[in-house]
PDB file of C-alpha atoms and ligand atoms in Angstrom:
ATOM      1  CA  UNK A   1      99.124  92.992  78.817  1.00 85.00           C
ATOM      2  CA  UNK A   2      99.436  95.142  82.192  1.00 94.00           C
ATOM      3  CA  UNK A   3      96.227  96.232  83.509  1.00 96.00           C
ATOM      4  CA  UNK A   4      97.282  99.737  83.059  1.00 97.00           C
ATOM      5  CA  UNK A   5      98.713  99.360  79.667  1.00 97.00           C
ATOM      6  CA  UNK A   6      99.423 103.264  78.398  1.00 92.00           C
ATOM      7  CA  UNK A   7      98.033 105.006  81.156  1.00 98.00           C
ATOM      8  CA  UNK A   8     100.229 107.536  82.448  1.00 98.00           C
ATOM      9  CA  UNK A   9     100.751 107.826  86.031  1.00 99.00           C
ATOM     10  CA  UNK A  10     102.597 110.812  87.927  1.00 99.00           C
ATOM     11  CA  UNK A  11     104.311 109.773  90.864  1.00 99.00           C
ATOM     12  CA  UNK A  12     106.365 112.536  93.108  1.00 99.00           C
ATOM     13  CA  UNK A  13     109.085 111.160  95.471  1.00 98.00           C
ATOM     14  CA  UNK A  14     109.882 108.597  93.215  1.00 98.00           C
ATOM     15  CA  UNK A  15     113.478 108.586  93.526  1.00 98.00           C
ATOM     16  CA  UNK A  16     113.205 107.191  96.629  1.00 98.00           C
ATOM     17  CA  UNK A  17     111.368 104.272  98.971  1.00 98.00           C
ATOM     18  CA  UNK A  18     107.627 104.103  98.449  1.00 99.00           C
ATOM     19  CA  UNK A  19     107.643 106.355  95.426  1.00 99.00           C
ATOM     20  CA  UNK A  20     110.269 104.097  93.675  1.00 99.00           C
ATOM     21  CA  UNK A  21     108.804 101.182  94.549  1.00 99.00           C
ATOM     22  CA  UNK A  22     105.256 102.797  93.108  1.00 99.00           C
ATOM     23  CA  UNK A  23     107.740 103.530  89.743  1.00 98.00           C
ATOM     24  CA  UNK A  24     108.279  99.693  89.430  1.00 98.00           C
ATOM     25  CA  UNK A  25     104.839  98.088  90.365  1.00 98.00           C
ATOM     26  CA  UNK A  26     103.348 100.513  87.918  1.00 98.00           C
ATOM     27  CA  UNK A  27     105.713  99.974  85.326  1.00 98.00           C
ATOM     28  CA  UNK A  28     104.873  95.790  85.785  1.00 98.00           C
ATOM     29  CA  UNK A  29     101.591  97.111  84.782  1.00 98.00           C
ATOM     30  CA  UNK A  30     102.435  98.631  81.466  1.00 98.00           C
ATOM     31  CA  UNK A  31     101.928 102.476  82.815  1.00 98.00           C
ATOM     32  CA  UNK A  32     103.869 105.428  81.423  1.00 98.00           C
ATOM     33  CA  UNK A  33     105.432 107.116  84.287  1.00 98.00           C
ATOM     34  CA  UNK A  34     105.792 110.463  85.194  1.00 98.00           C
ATOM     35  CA  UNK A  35     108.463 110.667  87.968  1.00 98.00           C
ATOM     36  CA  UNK A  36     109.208 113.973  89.702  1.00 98.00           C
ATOM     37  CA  UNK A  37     111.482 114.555  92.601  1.00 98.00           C
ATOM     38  CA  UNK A  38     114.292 116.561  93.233  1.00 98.00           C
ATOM     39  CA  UNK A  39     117.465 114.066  92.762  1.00 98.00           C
ATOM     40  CA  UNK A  40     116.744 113.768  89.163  1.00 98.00           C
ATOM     41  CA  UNK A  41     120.277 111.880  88.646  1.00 98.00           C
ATOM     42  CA  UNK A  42     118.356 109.214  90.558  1.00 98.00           C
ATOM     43  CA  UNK A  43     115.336 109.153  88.282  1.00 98.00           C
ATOM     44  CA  UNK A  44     117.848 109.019  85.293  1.00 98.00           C
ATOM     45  CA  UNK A  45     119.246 106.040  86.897  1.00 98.00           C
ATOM     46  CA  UNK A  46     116.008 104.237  87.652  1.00 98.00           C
ATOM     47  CA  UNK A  47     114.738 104.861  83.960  1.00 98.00           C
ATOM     48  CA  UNK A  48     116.420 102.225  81.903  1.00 98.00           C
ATOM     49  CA  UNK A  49     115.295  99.779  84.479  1.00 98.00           C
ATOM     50  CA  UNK A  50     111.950 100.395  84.796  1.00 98.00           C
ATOM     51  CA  UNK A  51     111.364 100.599  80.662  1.00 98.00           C
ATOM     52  CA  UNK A  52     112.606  96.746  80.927  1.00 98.00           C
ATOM     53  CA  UNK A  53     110.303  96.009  83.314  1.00 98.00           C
ATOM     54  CA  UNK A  54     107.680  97.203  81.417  1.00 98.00           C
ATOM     55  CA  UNK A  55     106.948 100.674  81.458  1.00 98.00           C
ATOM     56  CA  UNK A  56     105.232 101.357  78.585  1.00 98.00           C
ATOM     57  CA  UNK A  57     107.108 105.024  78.735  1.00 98.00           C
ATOM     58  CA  UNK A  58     108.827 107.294  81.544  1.00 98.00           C
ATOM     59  CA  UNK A  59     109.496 110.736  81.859  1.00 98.00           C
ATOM     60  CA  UNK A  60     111.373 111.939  84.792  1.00 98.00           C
ATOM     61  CA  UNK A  61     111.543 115.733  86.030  1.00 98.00           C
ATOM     62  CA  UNK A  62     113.271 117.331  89.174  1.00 98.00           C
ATOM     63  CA  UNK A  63     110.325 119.068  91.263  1.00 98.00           C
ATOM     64  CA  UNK A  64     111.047 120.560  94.940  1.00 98.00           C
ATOM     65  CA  UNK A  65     107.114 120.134  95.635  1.00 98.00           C
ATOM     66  CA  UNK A  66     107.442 122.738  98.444  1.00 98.00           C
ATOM     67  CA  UNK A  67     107.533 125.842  95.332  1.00 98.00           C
ATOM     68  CA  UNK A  68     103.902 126.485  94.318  1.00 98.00           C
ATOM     69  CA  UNK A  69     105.357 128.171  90.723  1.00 98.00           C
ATOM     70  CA  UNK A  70     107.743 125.587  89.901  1.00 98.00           C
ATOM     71  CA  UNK A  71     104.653 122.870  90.608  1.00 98.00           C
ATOM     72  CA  UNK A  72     102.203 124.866  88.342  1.00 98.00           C
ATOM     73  CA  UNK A  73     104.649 125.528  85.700  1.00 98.00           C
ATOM     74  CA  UNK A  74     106.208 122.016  85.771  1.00 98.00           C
ATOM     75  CA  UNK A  75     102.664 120.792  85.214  1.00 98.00           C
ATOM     76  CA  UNK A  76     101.508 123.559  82.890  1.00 98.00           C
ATOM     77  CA  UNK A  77     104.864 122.537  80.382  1.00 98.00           C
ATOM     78  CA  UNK A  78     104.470 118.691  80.308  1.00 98.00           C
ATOM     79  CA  UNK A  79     105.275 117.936  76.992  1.00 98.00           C
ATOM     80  CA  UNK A  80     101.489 117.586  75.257  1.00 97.00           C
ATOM     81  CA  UNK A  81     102.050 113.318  75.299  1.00 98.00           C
ATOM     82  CA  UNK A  82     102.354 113.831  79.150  1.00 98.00           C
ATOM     83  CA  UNK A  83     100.014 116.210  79.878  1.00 97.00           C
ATOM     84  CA  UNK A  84      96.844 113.874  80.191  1.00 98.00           C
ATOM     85  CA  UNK A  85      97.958 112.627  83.615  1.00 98.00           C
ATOM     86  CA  UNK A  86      95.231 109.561  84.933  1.00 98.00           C
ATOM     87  CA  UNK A  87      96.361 108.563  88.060  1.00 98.00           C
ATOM     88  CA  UNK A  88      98.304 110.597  90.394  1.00 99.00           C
ATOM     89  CA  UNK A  89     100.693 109.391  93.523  1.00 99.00           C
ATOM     90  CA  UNK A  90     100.816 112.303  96.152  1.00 98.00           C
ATOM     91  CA  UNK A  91     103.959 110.660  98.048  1.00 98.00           C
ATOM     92  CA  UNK A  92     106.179 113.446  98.374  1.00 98.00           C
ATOM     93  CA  UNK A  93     107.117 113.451 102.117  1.00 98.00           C
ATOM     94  CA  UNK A  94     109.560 113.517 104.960  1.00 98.00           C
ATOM     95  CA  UNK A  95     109.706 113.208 108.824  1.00 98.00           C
ATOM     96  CA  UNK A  96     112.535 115.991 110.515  1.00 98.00           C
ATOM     97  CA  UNK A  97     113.439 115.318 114.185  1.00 97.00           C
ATOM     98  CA  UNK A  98     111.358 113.282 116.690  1.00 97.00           C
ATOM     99  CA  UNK A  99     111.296 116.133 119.465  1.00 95.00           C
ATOM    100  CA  UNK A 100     109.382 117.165 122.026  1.00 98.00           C
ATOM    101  CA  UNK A 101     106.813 119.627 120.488  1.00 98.00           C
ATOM    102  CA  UNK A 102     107.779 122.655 122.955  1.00 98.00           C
ATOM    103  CA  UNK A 103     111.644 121.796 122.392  1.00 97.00           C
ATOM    104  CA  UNK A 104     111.099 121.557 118.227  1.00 97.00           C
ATOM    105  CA  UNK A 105     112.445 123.310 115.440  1.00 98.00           C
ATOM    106  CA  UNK A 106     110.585 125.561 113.791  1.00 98.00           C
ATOM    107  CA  UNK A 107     112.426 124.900 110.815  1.00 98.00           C
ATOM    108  CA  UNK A 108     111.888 121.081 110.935  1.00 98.00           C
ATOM    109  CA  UNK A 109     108.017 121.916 111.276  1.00 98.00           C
ATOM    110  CA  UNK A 110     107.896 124.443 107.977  1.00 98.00           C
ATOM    111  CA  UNK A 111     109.835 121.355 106.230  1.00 98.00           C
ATOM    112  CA  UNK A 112     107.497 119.261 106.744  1.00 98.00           C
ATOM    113  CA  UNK A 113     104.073 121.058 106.388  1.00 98.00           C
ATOM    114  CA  UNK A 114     105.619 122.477 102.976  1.00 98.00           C
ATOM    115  CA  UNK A 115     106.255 119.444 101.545  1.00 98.00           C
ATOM    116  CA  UNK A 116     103.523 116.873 103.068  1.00 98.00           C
ATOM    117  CA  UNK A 117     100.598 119.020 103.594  1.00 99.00           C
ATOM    118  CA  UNK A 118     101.380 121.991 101.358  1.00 98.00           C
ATOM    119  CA  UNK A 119     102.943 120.071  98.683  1.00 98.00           C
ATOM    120  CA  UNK A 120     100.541 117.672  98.125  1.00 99.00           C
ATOM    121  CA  UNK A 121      98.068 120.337  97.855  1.00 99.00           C
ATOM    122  CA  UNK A 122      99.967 122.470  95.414  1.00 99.00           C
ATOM    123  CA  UNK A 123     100.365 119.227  92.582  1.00 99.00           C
ATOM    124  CA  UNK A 124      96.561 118.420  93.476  1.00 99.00           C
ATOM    125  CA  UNK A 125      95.680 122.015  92.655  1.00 98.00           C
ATOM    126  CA  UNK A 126      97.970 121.839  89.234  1.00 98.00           C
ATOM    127  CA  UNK A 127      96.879 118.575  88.409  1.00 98.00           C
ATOM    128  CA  UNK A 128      92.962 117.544  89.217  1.00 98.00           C
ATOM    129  CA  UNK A 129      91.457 119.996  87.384  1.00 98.00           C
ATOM    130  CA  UNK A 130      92.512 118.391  84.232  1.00 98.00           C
ATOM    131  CA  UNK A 131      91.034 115.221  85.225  1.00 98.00           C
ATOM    132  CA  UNK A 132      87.777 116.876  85.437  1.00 98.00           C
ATOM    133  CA  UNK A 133      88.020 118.323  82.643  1.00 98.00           C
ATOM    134  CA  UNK A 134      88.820 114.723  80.682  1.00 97.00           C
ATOM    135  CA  UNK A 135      86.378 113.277  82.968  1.00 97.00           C
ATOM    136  CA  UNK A 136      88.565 110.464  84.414  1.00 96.00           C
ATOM    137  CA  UNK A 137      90.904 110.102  86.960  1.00 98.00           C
ATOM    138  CA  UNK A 138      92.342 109.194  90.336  1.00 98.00           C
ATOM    139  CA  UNK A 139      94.171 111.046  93.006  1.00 99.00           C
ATOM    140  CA  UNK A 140      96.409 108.694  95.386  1.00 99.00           C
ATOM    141  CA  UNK A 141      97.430 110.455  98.280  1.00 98.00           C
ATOM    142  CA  UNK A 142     100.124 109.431 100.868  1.00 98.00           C
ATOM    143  CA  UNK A 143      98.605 109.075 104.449  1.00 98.00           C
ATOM    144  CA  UNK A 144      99.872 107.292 107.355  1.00 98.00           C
ATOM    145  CA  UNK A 145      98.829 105.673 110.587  1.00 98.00           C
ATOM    146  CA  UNK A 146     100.682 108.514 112.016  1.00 98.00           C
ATOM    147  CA  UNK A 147      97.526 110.560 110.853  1.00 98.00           C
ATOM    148  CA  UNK A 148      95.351 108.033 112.572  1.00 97.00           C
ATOM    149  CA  UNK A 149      97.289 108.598 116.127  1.00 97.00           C
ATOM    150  CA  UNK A 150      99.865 110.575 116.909  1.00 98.00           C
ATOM    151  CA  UNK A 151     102.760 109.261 118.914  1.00 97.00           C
ATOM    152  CA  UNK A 152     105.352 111.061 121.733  1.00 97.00           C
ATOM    153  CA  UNK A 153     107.553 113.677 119.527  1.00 98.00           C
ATOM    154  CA  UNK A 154     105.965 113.160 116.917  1.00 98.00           C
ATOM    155  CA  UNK A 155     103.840 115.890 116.790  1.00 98.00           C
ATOM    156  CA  UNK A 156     104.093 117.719 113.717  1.00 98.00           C
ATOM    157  CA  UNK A 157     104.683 114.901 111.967  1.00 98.00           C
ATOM    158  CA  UNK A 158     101.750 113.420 112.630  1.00 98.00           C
ATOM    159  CA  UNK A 159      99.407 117.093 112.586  1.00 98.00           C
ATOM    160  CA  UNK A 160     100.978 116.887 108.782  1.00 98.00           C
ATOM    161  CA  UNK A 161      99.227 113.426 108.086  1.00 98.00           C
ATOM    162  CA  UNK A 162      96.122 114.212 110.275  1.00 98.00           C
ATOM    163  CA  UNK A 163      95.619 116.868 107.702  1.00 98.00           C
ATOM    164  CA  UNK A 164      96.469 114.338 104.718  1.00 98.00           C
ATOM    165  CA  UNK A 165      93.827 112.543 105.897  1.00 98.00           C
ATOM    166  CA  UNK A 166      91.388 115.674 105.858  1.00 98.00           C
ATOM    167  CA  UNK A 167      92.208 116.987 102.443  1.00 98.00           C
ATOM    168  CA  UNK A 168      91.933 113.303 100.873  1.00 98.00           C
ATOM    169  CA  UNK A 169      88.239 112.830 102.714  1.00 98.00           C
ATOM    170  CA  UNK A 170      87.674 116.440 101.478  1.00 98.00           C
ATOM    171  CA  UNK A 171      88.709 116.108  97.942  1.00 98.00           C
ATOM    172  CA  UNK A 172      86.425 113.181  97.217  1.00 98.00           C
ATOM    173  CA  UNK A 173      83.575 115.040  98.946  1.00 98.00           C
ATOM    174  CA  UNK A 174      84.537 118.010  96.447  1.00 98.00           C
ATOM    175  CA  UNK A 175      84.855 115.551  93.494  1.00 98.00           C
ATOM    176  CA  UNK A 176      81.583 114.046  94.010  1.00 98.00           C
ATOM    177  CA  UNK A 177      79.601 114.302  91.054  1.00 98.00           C
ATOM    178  CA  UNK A 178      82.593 113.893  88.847  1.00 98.00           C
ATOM    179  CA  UNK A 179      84.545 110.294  87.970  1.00 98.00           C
ATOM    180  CA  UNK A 180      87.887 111.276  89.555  1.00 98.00           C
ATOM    181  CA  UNK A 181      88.758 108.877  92.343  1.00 98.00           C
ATOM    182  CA  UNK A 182      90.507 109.828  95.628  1.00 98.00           C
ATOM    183  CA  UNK A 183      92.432 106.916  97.636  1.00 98.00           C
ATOM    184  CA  UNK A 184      94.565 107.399 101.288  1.00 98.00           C
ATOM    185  CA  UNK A 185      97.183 104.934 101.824  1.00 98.00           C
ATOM    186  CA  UNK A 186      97.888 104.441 105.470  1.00 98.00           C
ATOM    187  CA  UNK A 187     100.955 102.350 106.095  1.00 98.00           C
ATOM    188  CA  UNK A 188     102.239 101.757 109.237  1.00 98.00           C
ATOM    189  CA  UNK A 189     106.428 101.254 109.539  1.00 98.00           C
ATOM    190  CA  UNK A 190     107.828 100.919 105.957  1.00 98.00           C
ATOM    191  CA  UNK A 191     111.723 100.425 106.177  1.00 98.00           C
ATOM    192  CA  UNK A 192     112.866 102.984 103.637  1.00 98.00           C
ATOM    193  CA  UNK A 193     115.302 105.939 103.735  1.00 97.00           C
ATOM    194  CA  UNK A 194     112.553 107.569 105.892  1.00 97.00           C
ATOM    195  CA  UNK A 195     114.412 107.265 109.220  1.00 96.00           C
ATOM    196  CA  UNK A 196     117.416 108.140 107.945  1.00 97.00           C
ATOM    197  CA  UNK A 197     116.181 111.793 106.582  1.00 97.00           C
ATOM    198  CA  UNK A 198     114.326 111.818 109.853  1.00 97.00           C
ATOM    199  CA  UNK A 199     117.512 111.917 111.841  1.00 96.00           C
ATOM    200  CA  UNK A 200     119.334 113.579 109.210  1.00 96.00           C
ATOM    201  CA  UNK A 201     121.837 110.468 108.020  1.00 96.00           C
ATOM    202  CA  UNK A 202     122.624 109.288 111.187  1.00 96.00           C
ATOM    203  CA  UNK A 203     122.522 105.696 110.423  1.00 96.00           C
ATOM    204  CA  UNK A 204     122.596 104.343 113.640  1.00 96.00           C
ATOM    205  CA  UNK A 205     119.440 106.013 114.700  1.00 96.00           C
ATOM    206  CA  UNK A 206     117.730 105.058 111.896  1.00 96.00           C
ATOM    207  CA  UNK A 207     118.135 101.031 111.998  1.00 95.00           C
ATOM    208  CA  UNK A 208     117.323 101.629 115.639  1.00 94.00           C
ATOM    209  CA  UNK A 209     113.769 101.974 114.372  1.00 94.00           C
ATOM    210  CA  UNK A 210     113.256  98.963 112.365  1.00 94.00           C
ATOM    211  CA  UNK A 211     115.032  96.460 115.178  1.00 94.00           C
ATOM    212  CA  UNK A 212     114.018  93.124 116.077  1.00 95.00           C
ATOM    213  CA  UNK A 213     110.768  93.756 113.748  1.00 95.00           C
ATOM    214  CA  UNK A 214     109.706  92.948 110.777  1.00 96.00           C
ATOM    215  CA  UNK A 215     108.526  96.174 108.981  1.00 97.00           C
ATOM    216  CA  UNK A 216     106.471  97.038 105.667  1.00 98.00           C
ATOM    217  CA  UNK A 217     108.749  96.917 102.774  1.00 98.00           C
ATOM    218  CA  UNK A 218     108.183  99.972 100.045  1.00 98.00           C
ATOM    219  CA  UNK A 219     106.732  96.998  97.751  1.00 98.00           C
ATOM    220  CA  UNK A 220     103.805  96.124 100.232  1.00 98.00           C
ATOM    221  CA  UNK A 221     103.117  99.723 100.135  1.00 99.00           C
ATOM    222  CA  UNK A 222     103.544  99.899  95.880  1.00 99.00           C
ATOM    223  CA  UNK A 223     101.256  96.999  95.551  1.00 98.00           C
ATOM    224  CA  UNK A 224      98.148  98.236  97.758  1.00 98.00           C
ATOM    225  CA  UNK A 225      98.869 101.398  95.591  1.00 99.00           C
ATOM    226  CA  UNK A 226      98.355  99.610  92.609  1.00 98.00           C
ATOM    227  CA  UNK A 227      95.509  97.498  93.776  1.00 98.00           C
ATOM    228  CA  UNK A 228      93.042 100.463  94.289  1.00 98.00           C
ATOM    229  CA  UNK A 229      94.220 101.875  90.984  1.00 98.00           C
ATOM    230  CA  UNK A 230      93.079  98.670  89.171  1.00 98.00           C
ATOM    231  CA  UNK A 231      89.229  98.306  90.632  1.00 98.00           C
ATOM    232  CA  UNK A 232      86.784  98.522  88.372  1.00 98.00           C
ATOM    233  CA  UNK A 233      86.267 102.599  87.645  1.00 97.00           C
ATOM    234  CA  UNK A 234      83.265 102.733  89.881  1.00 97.00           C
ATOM    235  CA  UNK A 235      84.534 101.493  92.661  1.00 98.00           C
ATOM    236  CA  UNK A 236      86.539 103.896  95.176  1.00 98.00           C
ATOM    237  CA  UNK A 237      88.818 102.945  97.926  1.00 98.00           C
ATOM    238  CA  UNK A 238      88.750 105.714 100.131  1.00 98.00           C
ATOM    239  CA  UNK A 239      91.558 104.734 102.617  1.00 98.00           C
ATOM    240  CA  UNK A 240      93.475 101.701 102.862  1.00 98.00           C
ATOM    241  CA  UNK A 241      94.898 100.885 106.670  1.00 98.00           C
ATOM    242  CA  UNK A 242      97.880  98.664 106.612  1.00 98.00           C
ATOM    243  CA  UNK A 243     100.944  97.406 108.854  1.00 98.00           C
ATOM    244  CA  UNK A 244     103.132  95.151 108.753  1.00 98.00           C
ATOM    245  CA  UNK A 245     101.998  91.889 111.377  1.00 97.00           C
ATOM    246  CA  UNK A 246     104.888  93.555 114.375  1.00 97.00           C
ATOM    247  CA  UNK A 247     102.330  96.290 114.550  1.00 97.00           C
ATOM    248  CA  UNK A 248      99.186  97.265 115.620  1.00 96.00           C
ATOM    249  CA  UNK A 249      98.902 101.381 115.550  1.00 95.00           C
ATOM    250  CA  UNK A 250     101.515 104.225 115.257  1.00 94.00           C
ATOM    251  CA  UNK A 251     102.524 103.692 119.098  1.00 94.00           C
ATOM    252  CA  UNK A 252     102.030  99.523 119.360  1.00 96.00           C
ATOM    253  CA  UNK A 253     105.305  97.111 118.084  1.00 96.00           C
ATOM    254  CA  UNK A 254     105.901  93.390 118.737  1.00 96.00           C
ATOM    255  CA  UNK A 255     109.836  93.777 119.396  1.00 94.00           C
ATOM    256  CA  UNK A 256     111.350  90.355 119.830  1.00 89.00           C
ATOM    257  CA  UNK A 257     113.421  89.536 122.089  1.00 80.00           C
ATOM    258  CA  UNK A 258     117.147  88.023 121.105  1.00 66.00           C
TER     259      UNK A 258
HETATM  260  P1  LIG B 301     112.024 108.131 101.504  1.00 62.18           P
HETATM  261  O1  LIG B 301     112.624 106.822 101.151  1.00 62.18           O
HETATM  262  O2  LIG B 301     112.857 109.121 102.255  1.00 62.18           O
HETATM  263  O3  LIG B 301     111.451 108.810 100.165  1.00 62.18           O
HETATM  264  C1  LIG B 301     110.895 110.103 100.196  1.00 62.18           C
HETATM  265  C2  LIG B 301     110.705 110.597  98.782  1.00 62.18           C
HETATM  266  O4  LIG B 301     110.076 111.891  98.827  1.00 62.18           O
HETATM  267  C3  LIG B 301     112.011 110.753  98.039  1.00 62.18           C
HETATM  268  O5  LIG B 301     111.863 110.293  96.718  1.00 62.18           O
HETATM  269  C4  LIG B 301     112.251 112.254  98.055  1.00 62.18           C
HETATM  270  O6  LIG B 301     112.920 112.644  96.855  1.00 62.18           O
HETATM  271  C5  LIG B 301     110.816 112.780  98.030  1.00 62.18           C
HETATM  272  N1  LIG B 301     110.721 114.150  98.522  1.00 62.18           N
HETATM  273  C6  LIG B 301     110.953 114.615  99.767  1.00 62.18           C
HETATM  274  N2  LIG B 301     110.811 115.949  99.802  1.00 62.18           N
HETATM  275  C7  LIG B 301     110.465 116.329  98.537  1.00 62.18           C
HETATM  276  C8  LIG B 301     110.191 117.579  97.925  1.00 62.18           C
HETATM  277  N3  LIG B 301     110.244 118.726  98.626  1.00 62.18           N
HETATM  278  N4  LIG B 301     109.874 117.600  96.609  1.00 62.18           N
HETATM  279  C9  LIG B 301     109.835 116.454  95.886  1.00 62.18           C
HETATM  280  N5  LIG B 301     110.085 115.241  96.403  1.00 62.18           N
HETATM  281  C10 LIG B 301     110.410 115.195  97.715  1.00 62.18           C
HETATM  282  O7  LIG B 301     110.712 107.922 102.396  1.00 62.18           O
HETATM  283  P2  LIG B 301     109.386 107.043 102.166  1.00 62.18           P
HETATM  284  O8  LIG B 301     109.193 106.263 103.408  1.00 62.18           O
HETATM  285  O9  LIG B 301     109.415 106.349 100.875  1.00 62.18           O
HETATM  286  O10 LIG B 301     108.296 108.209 102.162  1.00 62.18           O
HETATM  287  C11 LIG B 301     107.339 108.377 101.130  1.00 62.18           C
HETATM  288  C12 LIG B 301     106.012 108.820 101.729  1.00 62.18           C
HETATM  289  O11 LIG B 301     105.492 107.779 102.559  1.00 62.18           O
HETATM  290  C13 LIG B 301     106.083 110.080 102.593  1.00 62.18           C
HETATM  291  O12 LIG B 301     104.954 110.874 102.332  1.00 62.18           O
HETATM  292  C14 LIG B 301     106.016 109.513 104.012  1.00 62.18           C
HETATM  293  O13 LIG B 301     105.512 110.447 104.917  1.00 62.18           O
HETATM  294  C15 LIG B 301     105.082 108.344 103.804  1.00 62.18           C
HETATM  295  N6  LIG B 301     105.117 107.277 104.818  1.00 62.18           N
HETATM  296  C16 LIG B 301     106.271 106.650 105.131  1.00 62.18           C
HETATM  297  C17 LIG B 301     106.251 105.650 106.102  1.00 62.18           C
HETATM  298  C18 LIG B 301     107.511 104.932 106.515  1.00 62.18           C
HETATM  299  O14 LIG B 301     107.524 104.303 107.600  1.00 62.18           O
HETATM  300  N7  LIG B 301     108.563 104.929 105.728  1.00 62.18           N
HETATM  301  C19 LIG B 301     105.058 105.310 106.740  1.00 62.18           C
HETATM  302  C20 LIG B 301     103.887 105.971 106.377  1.00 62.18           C
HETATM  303  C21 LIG B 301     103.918 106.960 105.407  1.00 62.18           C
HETATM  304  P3  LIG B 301     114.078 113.757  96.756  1.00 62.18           P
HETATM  305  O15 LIG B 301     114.797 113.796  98.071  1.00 62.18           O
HETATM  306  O16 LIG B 301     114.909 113.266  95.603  1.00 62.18           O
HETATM  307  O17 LIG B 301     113.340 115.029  96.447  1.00 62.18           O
END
């Protein structure tokens, strides 16, 4: 039996990368997922899959995380099986451009502070206080070492996951008192379609990033995920630092030579 048998488990940005990845590990554990993102075709797809390997249920919704109504109200409707949500993935997120701050676009930098830092706020605000309420839970959030230091163009980017990092270290300050965990997972370089939304599907650029390295695959990532959802329920991990071996911070990279 998976160690998570029946619990259900909301994961946004699941159609994608880390968030899929997340979908699979916890469905290896016997969860019931809730999968939100907004290319619901691709949760459709991923369903059948993830129910054979051992998903103990999934329901998939499309969710633009960005819109504070359609969050509430998305959460506020679960069907009443779905509705007592125990451990939720904040991974909803996206890099735009790698510009010089006083050469960016403003509209890269309202992209990504509405979905990464406003976003994740918006499903922890529709979904935590029913956790208190039940007295359990455990909040997942996606950080990065991006948040830890920023690197050249990267500015906003990083000021998004700075600010990850605040909210997660303030939510479990605010939470004290109450059984609801709250978890940060840092990764370092994770070769996913991350690059490629970066530099808006110019595919060159993108495998630019991960060459002559060895980078974090999404399944490193799922698995630290679902190691600090399965410590005993006392025990919090508050942040969880990782890179793949080619890296030491956001701005350090063994390339080798060919
Ligand atoms: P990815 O492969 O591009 O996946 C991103 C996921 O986020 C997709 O499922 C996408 O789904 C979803 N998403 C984006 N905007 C959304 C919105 N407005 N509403 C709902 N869902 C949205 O990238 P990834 O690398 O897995 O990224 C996942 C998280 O990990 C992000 O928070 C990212 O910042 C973080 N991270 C990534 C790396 C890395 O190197 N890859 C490193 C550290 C942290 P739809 O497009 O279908 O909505």
């Amino acid at each position: 039996m998976g160690k998570l048998q029946g619990k259900t488990v909301f994961i946004t940005g699941a159609s994608a990368g880390i968030g899929a990845a997340c979908a699979q590990a916890f469905a290896q554990e016997g969860a019931r997922l809730l999968l939100a993102a907004r290319r619901i075709d691709r949760l459709n797809e991923m369903t059948p899959g993830l129910k054979q390997a051992g998903a103990a249920d999934v329901h998939a919704f499309a969710l633009d995380v960005q819109q504070n109504a359609a969050v509430t109200s998305a959460v506020e409707n679960l069907p009443e099986e779905w509705k007592r949500i125990d451990v939720l993935v904040n991974n909803a997120g996206l890099s735009r451009g790698l510009d010089k701050l006083y050469a960016g676009h403003t509209e890269d930098w309202d992209e990504m502070i509405d979905t990464n830092v406003k976003g994740l706020l918006y499903v922890t605000r529709a979904v935590v206080p029913g956790m208190v309420e039940r007295g359990s839970g455990h909040v997942i959030n996606m950080g990065s070492t991006a948040g830890e230091m920023t690197y050249p163009s990267g500015a906003v980017y990083c000021a998004t996951k700075a600010a990850e990092r605040a909210i997660n270290d303030g939510l479990r300050q605010d939470l004290l008192g109450t059984p609801v965990r709250v978890t940060s997972i840092d990764p370092g370089m994770v070769e996913t379609d991350f690059s490629l939304v970066r530099f808006r599907g110019d595919d060159e650029r993108a495998a630019k990033v991960y060459q002559n390295i060895t980078p974090l695959s999404p399944a490193d990532v799922a698995d630290a995920i679902v190691w600090t959802a399965t410590r005993p329920s006392h025990v919090n991990i508050a942040r969880v630092s990782m890179t793949s071996i080619d890296q030491a911070n956001s701005m350090m990279f063994n390339r080798k030579q060919r």
